[in-house]
PDB file of C-alpha atoms in Angstrom:
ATOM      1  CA  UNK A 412     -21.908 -14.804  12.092  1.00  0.00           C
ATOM      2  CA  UNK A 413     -20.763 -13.283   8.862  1.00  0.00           C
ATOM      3  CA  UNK A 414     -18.107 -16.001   8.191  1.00  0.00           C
ATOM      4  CA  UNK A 415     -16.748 -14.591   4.771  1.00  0.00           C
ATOM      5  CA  UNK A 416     -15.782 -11.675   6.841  1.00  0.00           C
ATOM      6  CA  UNK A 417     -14.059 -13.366   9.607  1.00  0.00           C
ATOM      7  CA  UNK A 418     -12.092 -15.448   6.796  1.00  0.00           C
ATOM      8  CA  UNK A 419     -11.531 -12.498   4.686  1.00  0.00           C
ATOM      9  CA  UNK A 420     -10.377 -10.617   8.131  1.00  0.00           C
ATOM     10  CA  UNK A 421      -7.863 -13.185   9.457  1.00  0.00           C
ATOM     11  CA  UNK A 422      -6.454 -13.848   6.001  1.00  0.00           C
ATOM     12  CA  UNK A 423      -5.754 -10.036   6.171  1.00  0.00           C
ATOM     13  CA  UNK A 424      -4.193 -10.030   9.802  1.00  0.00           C
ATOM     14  CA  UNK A 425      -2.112 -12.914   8.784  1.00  0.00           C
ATOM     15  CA  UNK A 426      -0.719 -11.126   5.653  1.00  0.00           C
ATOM     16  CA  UNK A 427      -0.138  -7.869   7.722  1.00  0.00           C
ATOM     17  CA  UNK A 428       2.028  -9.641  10.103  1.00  0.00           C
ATOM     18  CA  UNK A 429       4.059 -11.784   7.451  1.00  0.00           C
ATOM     19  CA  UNK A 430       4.408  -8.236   5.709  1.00  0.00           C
ATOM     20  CA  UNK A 431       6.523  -6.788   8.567  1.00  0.00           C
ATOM     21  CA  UNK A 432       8.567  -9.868   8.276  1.00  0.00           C
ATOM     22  CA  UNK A 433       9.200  -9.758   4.514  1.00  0.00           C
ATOM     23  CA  UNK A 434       9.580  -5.892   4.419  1.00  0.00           C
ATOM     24  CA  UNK A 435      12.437  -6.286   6.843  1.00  0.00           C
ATOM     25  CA  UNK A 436      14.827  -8.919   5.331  1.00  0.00           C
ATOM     26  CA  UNK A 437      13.858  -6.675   1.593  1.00  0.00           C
ATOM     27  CA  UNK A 438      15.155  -3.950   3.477  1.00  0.00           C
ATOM     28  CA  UNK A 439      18.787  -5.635   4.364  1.00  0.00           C
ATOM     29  CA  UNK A 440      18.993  -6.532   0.568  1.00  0.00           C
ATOM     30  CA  UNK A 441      18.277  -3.022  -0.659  1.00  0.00           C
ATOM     31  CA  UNK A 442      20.694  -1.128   1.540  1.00  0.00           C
ATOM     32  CA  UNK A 443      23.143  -3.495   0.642  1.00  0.00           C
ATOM     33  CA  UNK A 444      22.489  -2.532  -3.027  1.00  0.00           C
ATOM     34  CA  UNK A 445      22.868   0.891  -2.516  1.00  0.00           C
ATOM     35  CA  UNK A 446      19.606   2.292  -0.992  1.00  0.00           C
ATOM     36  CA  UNK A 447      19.066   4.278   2.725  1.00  0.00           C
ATOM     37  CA  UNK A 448      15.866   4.399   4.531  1.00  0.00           C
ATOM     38  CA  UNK A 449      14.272   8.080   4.159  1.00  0.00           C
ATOM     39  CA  UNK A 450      11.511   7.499   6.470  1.00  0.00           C
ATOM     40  CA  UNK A 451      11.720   8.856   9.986  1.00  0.00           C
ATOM     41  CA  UNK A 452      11.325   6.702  12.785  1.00  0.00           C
ATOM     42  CA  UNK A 453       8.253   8.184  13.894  1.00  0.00           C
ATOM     43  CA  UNK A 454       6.617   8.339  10.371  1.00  0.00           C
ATOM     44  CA  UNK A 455       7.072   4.537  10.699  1.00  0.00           C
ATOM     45  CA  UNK A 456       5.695   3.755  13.672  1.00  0.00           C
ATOM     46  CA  UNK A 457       2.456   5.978  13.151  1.00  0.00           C
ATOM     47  CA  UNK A 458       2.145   3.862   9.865  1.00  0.00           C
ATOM     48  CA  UNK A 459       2.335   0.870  11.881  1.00  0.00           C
ATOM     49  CA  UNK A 460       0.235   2.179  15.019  1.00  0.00           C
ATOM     50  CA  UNK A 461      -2.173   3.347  12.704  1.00  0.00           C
ATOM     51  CA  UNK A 462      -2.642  -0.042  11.262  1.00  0.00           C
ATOM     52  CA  UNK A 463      -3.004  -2.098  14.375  1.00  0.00           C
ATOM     53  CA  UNK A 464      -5.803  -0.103  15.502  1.00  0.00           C
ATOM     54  CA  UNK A 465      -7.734  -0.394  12.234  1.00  0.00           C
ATOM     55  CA  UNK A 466      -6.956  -4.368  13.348  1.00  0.00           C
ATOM     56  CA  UNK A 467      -8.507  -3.599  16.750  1.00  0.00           C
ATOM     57  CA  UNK A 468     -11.199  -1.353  15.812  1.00  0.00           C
ATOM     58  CA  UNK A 469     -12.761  -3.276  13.080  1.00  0.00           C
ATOM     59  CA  UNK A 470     -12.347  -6.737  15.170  1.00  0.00           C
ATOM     60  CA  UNK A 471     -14.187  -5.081  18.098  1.00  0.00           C
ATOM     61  CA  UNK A 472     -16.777  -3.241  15.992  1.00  0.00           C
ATOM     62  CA  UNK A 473     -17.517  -6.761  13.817  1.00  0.00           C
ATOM     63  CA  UNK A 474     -17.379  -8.541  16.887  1.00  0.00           C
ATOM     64  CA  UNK A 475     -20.300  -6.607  19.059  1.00  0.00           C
ATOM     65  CA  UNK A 476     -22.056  -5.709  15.895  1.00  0.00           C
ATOM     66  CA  UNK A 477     -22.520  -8.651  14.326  1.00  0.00           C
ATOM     67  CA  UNK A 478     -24.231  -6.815  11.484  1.00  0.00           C
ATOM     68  CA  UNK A 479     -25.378  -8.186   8.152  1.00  0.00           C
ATOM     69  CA  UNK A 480     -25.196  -6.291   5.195  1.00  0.00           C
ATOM     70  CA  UNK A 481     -27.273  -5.944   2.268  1.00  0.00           C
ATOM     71  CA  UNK A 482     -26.194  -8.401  -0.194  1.00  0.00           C
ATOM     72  CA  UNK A 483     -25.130  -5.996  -3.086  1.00  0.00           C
ATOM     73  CA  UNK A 484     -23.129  -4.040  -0.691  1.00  0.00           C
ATOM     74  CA  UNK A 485     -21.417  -6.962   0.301  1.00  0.00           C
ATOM     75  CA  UNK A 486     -20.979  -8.230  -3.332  1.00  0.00           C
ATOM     76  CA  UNK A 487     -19.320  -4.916  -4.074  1.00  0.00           C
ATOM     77  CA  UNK A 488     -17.085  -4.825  -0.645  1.00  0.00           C
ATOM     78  CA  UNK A 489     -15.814  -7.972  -1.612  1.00  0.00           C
ATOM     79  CA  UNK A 490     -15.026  -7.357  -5.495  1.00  0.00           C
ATOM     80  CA  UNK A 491     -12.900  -4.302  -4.090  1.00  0.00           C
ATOM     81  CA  UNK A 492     -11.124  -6.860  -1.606  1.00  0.00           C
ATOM     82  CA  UNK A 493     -10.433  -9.043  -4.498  1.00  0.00           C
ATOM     83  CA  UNK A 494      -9.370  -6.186  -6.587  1.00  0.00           C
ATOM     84  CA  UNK A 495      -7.189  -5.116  -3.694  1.00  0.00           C
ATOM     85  CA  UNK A 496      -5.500  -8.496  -3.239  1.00  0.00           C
ATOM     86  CA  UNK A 497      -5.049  -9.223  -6.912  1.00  0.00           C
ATOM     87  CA  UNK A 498      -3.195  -5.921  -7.239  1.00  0.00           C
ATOM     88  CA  UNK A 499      -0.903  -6.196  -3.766  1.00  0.00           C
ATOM     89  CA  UNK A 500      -0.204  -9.992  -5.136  1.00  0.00           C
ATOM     90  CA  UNK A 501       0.550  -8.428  -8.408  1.00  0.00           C
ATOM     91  CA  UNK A 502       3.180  -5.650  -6.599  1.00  0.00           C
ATOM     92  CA  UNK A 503       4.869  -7.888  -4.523  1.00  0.00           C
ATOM     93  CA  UNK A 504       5.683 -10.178  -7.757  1.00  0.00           C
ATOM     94  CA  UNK A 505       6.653  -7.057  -9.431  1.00  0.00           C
ATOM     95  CA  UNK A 506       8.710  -5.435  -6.793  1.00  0.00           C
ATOM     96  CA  UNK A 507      10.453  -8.691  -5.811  1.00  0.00           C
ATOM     97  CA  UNK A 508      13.132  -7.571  -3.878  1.00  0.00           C
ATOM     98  CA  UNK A 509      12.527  -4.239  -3.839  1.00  0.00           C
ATOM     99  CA  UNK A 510       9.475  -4.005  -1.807  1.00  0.00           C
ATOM    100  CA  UNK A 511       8.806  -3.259   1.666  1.00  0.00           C
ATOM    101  CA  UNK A 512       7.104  -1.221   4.130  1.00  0.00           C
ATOM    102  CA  UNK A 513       9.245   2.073   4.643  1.00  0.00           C
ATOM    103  CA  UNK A 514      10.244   5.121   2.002  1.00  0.00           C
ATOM    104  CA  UNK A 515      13.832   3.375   0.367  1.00  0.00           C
ATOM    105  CA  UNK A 516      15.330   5.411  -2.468  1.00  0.00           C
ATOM    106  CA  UNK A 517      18.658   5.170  -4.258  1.00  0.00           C
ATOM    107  CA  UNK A 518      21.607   6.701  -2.794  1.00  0.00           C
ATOM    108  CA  UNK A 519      23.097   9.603  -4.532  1.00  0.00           C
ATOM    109  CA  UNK A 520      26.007   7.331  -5.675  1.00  0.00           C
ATOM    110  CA  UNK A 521      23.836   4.530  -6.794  1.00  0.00           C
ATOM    111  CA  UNK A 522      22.066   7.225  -8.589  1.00  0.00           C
ATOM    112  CA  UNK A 523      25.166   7.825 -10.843  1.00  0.00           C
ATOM    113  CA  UNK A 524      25.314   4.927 -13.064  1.00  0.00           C
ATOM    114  CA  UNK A 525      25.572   4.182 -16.515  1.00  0.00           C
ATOM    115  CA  UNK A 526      21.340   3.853 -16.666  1.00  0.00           C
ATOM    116  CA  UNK A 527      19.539   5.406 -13.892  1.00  0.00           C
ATOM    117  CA  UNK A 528      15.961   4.268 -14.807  1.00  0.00           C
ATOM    118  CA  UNK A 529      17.179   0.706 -14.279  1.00  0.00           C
ATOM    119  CA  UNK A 530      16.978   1.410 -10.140  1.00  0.00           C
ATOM    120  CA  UNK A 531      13.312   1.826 -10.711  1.00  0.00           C
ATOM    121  CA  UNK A 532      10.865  -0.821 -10.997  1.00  0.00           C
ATOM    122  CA  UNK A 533       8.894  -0.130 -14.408  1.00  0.00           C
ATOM    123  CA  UNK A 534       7.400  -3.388 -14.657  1.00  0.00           C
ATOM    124  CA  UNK A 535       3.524  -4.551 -13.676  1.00  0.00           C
ATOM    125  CA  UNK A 536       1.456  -2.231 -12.333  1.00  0.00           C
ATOM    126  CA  UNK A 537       3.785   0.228 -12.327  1.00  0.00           C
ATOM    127  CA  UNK A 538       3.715   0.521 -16.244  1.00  0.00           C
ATOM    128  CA  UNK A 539      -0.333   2.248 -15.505  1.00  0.00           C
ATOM    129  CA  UNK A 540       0.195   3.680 -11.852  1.00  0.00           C
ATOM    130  CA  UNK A 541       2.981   4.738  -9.241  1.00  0.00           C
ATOM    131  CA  UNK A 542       1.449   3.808  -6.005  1.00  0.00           C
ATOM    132  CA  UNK A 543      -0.263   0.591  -6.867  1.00  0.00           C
ATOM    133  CA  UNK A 544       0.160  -0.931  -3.091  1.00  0.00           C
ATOM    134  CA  UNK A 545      -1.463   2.255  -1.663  1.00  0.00           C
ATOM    135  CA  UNK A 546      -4.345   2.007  -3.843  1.00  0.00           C
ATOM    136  CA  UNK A 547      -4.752  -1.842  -2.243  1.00  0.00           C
ATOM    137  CA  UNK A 548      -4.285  -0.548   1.310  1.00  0.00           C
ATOM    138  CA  UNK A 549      -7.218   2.167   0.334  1.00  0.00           C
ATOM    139  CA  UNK A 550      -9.251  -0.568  -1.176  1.00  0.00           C
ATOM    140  CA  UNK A 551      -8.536  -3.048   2.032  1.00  0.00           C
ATOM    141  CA  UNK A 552      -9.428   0.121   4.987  1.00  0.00           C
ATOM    142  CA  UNK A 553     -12.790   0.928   3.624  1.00  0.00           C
ATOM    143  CA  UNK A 554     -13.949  -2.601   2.014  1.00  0.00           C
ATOM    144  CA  UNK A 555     -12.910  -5.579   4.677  1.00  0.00           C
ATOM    145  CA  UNK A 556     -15.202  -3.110   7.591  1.00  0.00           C
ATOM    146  CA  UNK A 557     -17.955  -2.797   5.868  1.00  0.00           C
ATOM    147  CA  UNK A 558     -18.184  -6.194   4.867  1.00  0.00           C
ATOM    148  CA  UNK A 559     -18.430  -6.858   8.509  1.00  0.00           C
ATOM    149  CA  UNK A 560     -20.830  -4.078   9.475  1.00  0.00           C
ATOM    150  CA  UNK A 561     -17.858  -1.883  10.923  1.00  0.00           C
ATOM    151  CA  UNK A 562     -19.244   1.043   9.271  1.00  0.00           C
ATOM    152  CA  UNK A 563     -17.524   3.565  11.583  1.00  0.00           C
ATOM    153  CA  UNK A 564     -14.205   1.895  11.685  1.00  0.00           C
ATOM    154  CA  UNK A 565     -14.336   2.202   8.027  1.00  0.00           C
ATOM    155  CA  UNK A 566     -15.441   5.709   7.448  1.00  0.00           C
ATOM    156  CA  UNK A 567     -13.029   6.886  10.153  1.00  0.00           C
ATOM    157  CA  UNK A 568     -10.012   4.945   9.294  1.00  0.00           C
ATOM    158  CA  UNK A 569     -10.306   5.876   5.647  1.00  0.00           C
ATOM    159  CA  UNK A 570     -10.448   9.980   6.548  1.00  0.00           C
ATOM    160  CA  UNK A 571      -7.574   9.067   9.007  1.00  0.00           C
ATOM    161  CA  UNK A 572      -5.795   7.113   6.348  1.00  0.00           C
ATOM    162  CA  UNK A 573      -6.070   9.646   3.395  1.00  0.00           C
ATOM    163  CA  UNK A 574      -4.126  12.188   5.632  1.00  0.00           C
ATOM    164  CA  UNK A 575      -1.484   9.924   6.702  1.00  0.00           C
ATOM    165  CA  UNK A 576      -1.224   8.766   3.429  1.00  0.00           C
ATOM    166  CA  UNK A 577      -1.267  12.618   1.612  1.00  0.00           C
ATOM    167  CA  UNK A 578       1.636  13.618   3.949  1.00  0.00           C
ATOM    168  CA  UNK A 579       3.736  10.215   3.423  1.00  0.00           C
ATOM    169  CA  UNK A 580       3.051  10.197  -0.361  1.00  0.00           C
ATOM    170  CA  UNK A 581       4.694  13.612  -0.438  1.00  0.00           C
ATOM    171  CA  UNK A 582       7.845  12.500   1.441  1.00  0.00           C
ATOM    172  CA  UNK A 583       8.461   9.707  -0.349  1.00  0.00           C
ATOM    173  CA  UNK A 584       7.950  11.532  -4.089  1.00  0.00           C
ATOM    174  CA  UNK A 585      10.476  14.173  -2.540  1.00  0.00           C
ATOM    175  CA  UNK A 586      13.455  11.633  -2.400  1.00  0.00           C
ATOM    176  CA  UNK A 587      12.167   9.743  -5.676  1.00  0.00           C
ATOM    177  CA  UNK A 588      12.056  12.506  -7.641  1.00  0.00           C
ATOM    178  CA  UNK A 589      15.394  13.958  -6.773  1.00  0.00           C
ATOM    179  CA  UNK A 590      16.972  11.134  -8.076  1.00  0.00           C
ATOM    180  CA  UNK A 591      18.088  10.888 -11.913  1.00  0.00           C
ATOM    181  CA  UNK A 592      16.125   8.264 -13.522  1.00  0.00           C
ATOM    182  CA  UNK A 593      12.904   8.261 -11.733  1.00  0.00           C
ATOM    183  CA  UNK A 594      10.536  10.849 -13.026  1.00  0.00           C
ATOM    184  CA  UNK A 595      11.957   9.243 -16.770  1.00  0.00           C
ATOM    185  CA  UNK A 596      11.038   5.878 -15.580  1.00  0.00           C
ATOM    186  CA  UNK A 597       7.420   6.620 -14.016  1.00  0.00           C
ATOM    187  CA  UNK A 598       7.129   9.742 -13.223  1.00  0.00           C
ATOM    188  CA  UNK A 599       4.381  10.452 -15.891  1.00  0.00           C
ATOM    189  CA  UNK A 600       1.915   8.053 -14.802  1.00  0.00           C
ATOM    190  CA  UNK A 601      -0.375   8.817 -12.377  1.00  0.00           C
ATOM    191  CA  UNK A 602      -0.387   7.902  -8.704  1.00  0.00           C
ATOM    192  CA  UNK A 603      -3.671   5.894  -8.291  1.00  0.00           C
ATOM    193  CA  UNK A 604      -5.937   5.457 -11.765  1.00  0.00           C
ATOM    194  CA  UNK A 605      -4.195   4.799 -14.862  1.00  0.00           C
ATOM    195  CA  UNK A 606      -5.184   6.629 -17.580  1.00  0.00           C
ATOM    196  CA  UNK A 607      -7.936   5.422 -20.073  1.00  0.00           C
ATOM    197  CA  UNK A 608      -7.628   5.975 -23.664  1.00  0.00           C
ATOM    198  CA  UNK A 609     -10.717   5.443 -25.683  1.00  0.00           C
ATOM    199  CA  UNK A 610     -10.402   4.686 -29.318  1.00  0.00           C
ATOM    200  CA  UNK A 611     -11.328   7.503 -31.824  1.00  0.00           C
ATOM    201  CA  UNK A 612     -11.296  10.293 -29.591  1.00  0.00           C
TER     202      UNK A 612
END
């Protein structure tokens, strides 16, 4: 039994689940500071559906597989699951308050104040790349699977994921970028990859 991937797996679950929980009370705070929730109901729950199955499918996959993989695959699976939890660790920190699970952007009258770009979070991650807790969640789909030999979940869920993600990206840059401040703040960077300069070029 590949028990790096089982520990690796459950830590995961267990971080999913307390993320519902966090996302929820962040939520409360930011609409009482003068943010709305832009994401449909239905864009929520297929988030959230589409989540628990890549739960199911890569427990049941693991489970009857009970593949190993070769050992530099599996050193390079779980570099990008380290990668992926150093930079959701180094979010949340970052976001504090202001992170959670659904599309929340400033109200037009919150927008109006003295210094817009002070609504957005600038700090972190988010001084190299927008969507730095997207890039984890691409990281986590592909990387925790194949670790445990859940080749298709991980193939599958990652195609699946990079269309959910595409149209849900979109949505929430709509509402961002209609407010003042934002596309001042970060709206230069770029979404996933930050931007290498290379001395003397």
């Amino acid at each position: 039994m590949n028990v790096t991937f089982w520990a690796i797996f459950s830590c995961c679950v267990a971080e999913r689940i307390w993320e519902l929980f966090r996302s929820t009370q962040n939520q409360r705070r930011l609409v009482r500071s003068g943010f709305s929730n832009f994401e449909p109901i239905r864009s929520r729950l297929k988030m959230i559906f589409f989540h628990a199955a890549w739960v199911i499918a890569t427990f049941i996959e693991a489970w009857k597989r009970e593949a190993s993989i070769p050992l530099p695959l599996a050193g390079v699976c779980i570099l990008a699951i380290a990668i992926a939890f150093g930079l959701r660790i180094w979010t949340l920190r970052t976001l504090g308050a202001h992170w959670n699970i659904s599309i929340m952007a400033p109200d037009e009258s919150a927008s109006n104040v003295q210094s817009p770009q002070s609504l957005f979070v600038t700090d972190g991650p988010y001084r190299y790349i927008r969507h730095p807790n997207y890039l984890a969640v691409i990281l986590e789909l592909a990387a925790i699977p194949m670790l445990g030999g859940a080749f298709l979940t991980a193939i599958g869920f990652s195609i699946g994921h990079f269309f959910i993600l595409r149209g849900r990206i979109h949505e929430e840059e709509q509402h961002l970028f209609s407010r003042p401040g934002y596309s001042e703040a970060v709206g230069s960077r770029p979404r996933f990859f930050p931007r290498i300069n290379f001395v003397g070029r």
